[in-house]
Structure formats: C-alpha cells, structure tokens
PDB file of C-alpha atoms in Angstrom:
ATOM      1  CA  UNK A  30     146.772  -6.160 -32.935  1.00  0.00           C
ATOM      2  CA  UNK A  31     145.714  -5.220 -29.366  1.00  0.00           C
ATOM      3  CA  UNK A  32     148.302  -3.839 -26.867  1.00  0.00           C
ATOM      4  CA  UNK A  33     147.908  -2.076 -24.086  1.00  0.00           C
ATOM      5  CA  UNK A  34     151.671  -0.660 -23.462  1.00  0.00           C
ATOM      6  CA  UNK A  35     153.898   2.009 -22.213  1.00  0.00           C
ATOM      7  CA  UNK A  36     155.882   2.255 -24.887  1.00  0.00           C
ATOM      8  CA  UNK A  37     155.125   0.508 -28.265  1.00  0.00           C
ATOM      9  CA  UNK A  38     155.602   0.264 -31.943  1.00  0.00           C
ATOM     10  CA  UNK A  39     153.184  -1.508 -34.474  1.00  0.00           C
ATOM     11  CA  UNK A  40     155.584  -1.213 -37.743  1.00  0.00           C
ATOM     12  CA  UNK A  41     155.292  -2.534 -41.603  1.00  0.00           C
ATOM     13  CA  UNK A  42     152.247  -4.655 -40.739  1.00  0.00           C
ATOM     14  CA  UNK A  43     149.352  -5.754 -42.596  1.00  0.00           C
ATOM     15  CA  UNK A  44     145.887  -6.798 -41.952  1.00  0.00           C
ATOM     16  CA  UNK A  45     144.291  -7.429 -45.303  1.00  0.00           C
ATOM     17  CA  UNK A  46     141.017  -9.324 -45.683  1.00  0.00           C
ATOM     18  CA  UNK A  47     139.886  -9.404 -42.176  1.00  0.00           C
ATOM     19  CA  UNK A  48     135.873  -9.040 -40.840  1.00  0.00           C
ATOM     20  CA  UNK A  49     133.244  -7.059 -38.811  1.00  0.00           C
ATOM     21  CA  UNK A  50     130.431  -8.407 -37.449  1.00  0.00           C
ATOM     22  CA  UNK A  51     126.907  -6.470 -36.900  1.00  0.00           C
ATOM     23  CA  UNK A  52     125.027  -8.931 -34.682  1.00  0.00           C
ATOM     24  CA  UNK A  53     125.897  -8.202 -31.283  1.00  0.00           C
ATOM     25  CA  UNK A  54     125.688  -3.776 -31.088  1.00  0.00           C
ATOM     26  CA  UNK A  55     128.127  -3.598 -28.261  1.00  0.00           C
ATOM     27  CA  UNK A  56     130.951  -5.189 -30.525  1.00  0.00           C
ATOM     28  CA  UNK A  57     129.877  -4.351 -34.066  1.00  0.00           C
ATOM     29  CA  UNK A  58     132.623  -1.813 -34.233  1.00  0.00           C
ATOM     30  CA  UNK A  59     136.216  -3.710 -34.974  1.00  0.00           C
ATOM     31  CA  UNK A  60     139.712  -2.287 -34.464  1.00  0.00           C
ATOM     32  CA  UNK A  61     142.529  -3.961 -36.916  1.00  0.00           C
ATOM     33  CA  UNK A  62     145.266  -2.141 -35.175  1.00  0.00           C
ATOM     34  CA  UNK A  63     144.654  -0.841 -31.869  1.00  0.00           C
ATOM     35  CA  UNK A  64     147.343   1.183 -29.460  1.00  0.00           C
ATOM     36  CA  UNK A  65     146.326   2.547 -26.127  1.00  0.00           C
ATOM     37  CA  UNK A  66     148.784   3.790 -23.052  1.00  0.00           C
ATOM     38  CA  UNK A  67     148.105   6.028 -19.865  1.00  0.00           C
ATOM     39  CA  UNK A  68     149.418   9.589 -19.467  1.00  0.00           C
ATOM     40  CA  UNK A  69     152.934  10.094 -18.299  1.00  0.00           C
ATOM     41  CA  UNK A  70     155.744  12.140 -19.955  1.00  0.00           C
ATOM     42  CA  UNK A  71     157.277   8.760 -20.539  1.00  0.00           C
ATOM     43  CA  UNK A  72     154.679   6.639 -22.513  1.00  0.00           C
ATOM     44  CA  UNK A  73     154.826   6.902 -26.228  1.00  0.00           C
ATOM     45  CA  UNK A  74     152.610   5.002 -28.971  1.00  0.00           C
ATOM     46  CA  UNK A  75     154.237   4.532 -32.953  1.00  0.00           C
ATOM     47  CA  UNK A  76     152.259   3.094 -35.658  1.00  0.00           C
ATOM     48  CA  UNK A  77     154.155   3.421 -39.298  1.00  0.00           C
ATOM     49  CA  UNK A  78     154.270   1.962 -42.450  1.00  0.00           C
ATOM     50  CA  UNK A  79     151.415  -0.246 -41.495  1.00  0.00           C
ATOM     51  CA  UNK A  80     148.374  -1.114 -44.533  1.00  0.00           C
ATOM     52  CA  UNK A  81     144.610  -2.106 -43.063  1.00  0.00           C
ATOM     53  CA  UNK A  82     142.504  -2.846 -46.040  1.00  0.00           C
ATOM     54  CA  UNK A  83     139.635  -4.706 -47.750  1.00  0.00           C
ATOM     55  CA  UNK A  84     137.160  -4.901 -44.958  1.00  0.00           C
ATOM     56  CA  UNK A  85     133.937  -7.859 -44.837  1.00  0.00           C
ATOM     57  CA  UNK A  86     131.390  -6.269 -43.292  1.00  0.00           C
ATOM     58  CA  UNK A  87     128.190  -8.521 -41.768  1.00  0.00           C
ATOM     59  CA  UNK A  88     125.230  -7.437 -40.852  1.00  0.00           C
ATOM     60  CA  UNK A  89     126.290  -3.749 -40.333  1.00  0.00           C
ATOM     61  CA  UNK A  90     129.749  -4.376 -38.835  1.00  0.00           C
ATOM     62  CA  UNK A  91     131.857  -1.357 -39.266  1.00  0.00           C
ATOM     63  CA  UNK A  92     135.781  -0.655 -38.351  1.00  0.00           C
ATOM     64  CA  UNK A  93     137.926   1.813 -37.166  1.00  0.00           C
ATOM     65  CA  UNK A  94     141.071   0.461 -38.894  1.00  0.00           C
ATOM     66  CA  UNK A  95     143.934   2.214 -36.755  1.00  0.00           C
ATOM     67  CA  UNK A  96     142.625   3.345 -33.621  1.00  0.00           C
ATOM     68  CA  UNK A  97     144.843   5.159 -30.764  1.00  0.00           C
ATOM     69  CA  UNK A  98     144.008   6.166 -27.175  1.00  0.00           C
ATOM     70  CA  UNK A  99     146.695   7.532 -24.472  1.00  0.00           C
ATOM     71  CA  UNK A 100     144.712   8.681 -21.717  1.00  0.00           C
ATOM     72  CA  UNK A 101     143.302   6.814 -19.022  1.00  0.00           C
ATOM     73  CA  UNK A 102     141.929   9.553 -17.069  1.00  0.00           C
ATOM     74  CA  UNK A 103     139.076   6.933 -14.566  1.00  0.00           C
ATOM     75  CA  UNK A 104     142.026   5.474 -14.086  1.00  0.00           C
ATOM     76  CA  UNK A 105     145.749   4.810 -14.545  1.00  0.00           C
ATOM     77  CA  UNK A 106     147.217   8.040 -15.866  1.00  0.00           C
ATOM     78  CA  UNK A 107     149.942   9.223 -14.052  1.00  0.00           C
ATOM     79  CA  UNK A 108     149.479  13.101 -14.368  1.00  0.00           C
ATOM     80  CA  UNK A 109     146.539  15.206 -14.694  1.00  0.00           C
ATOM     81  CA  UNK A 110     144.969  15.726 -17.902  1.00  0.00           C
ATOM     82  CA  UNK A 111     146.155  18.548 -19.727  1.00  0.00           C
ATOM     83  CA  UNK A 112     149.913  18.998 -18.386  1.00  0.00           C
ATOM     84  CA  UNK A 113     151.758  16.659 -20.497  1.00  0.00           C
ATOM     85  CA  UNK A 114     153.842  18.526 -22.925  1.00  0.00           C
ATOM     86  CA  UNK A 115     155.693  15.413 -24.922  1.00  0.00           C
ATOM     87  CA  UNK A 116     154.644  13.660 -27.803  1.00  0.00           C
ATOM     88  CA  UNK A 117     152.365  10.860 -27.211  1.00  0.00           C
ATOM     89  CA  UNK A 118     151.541   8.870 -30.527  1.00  0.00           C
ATOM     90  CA  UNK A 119     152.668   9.506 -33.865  1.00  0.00           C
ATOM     91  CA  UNK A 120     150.841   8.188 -36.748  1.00  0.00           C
ATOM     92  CA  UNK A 121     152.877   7.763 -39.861  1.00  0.00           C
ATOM     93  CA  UNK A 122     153.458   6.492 -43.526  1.00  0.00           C
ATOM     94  CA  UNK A 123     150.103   4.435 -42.991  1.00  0.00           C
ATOM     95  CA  UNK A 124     147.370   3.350 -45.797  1.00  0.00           C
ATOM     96  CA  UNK A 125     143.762   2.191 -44.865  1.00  0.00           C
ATOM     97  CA  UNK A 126     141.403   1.859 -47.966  1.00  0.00           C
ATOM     98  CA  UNK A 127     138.387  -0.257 -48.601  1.00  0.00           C
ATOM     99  CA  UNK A 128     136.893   0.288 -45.035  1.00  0.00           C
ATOM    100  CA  UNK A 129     133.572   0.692 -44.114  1.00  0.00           C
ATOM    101  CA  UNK A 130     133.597   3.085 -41.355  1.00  0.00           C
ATOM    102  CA  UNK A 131     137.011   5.086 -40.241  1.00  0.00           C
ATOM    103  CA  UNK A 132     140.562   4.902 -41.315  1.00  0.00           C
ATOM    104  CA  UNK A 133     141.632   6.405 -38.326  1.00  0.00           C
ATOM    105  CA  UNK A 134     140.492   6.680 -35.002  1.00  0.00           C
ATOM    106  CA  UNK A 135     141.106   8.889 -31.645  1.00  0.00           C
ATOM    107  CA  UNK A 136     139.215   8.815 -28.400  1.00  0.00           C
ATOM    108  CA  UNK A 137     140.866   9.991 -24.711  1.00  0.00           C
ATOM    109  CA  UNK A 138     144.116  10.988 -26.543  1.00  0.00           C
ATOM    110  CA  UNK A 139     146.639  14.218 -26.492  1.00  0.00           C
ATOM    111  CA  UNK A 140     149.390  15.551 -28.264  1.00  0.00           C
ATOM    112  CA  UNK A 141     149.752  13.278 -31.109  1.00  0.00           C
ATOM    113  CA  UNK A 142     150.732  13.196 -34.585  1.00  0.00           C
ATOM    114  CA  UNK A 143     149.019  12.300 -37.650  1.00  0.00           C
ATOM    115  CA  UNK A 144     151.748  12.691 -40.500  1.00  0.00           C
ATOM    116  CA  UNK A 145     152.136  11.107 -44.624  1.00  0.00           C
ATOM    117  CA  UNK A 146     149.159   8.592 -44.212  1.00  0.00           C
ATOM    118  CA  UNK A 147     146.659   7.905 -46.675  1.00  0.00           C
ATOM    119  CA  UNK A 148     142.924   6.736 -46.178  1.00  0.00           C
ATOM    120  CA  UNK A 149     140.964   5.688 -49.867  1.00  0.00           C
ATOM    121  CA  UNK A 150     137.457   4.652 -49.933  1.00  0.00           C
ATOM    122  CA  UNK A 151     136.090   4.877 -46.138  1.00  0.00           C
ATOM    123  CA  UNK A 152     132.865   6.382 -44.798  1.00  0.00           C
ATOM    124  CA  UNK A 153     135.451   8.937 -42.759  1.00  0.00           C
ATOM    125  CA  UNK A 154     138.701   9.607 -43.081  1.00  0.00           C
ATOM    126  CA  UNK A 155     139.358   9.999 -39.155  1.00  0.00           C
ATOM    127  CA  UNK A 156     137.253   9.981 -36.493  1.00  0.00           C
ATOM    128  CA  UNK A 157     137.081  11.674 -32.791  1.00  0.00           C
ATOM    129  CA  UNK A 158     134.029  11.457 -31.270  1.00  0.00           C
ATOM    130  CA  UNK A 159     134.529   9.783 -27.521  1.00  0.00           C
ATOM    131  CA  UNK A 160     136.087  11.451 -24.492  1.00  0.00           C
ATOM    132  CA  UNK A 161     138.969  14.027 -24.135  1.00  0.00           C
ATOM    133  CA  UNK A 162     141.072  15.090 -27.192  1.00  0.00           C
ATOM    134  CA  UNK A 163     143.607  17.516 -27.439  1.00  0.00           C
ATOM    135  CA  UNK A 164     146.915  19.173 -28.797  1.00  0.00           C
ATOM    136  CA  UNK A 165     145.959  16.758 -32.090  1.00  0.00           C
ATOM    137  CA  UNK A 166     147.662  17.273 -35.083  1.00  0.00           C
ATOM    138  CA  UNK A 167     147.402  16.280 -39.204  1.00  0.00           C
ATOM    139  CA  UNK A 168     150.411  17.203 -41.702  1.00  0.00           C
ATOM    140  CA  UNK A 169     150.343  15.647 -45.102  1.00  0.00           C
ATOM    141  CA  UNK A 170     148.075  13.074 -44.882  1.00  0.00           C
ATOM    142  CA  UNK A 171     145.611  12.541 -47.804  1.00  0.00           C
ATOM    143  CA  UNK A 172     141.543  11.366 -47.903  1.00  0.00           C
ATOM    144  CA  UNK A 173     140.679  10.121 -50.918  1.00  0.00           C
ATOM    145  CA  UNK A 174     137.172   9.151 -51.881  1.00  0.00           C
ATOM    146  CA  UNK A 175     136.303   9.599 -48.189  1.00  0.00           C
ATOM    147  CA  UNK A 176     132.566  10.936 -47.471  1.00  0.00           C
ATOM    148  CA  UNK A 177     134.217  12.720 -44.829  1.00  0.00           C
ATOM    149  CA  UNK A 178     137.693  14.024 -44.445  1.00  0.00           C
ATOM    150  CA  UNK A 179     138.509  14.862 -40.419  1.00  0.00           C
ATOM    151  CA  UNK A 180     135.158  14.329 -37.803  1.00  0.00           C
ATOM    152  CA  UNK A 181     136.015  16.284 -34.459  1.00  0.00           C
ATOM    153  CA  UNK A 182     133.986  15.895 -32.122  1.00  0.00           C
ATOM    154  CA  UNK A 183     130.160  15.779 -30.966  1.00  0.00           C
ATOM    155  CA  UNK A 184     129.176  18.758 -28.177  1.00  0.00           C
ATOM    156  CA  UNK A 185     127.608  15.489 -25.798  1.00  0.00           C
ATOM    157  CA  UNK A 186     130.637  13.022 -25.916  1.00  0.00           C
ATOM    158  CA  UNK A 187     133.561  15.037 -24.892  1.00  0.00           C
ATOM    159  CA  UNK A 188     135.937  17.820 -25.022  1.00  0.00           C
ATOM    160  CA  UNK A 189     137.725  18.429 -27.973  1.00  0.00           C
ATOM    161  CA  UNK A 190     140.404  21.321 -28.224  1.00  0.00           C
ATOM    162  CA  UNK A 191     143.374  22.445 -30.189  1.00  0.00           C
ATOM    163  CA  UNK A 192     143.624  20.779 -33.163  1.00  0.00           C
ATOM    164  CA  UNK A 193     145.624  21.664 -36.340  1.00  0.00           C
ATOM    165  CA  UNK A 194     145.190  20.914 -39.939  1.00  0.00           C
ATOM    166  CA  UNK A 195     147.969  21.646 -42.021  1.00  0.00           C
ATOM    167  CA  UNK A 196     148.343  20.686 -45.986  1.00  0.00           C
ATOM    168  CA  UNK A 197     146.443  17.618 -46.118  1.00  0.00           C
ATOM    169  CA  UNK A 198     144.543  16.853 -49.111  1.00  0.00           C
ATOM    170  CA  UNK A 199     140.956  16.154 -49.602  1.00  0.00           C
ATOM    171  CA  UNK A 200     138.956  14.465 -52.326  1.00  0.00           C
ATOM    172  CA  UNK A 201     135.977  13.227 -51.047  1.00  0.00           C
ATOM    173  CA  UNK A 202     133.504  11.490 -54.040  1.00  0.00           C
ATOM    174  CA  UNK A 203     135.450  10.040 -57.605  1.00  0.00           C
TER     175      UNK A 203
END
C-alpha cells in the first residue's frame, strides 16, 4: 500500500509474508504500508489496526514496515513549515514484528501521533532520520526485542525538534 492522498485511512490490513530485495542500493529499502500528504490544516493521514510481519530479506534488503510522511516542503505544501497546528497522522493499534530493519518510519513529517502500537523483533523500533520532523509524539506503544527503541535523528540529515515520549515500554534483547 502506496497512496499519496489528502486525506486517507489504511485500516485492519495485513501484509504478512512479503520481500526485500538488496541488489539494486537505491531500492533495497521496502515500505509495506506507506502514507504520505502535503501540509495544509486540512490533510490528515490514519493508519490503525493494521499487522506488517514476517519479512524475506535478499541480499541485504531491509524494510521500514509503516512509513508516514506529510510534508512536501520542495514542493506541494500549502503553508510554510512550522505553522500548522492540527493533527496530521495518527498511528494506532498497529503490530509490526519479524522485520529486519524499522517498524515504523517518519521522514518530512509534523504533528503526529504514535499511540497503542507494538513493534517485536526489528533492528529499530522507529526510525527518523531524513528531512524535517517535528511536534512528534509516542503514548503507549511498546518495543519488544528491538535493538533499538526510538532513533531521532542524525545532526547531517535534518532538523528534528519537539518530540515527546510518554509511557511506552522498552525491552530491547530476550
């Protein structure tokens, strides 16, 4: 699942089984579920109740399993970066395990919700690393046998800014 939308809603699906491929570098990274919008007060991105799980991996393939991005700021957003004030994405109820790579993924996204999901048995629970990301939230979600829990950020590949972590829970080796 692919969309790029205005308004959408990925709910109660799942991708079980599916592959990543390592061969070509510029798309060894897959997306199972995949939302992205442009700025606007209007524009809002759901994924809930959705399960991504049991990765094949070739050659190095690796996965971001639910990926969101609601910023388009070379082009299409329709106000400036940092001035939207509504909700843009909220990220619910969802289970990823068995991935090799991310659970969850953010890149040129604000103010949006990461709430109840679980991610079991993935290099990183949720990763951040590309562009500008802010006003980003996670309530309640759990990372279990995760090497890493939450990765914001690297000081070269964006700005990253304002982000709360509130009673998730962590285990990160068995």
């Amino acid at each position: 699942v692919h969309a790029n939308v205005t308004t959408g809603i990925v709910e109660r699906v799942e991708v079980i089984g599916w592959g990543s491929n390592g061969l070509n570098v510029s798309f060894s990274e897959a997306f199972p579920i995949f939302l992205e919008t442009y700025s606007s007060e209007t524009t809002h991105i759901t994924i809930q109740d959705c399960v991504v799980s049991d990765q094949h991996q070739y050659m190095g393939g690796y996965a971001t399993a639910i990926m969101v991005q609601t910023c388009q700021p070379q082009a299409g957003d329709r106000i400036p970066w940092g001035t939207r004030k509504s909700q843009s994405a909220l990220i619910r109820r969802n289970r990823t395990y068995n991935i090799y790579g991310h659970g969850y993924g953010l890149g040129y996204s604000e103010n949006v919700l990461f709430e109840d999901n679980d991610c079991i048995e993935s290099k990183t629970g949720v990763n951040i690393d590309t562009g500008l990301n802010r006003n980003i939230e996670f309530v309640g979600n759990r990372f279990l046998i995760c090497n890493q829990g939450i990765h914001t950020g690297n000081p070269y590949s964006g700005q990253f800014e304002n982000f709360k972590i509130k009673d998730n829970y962590f285990l990160i080796t068995k």
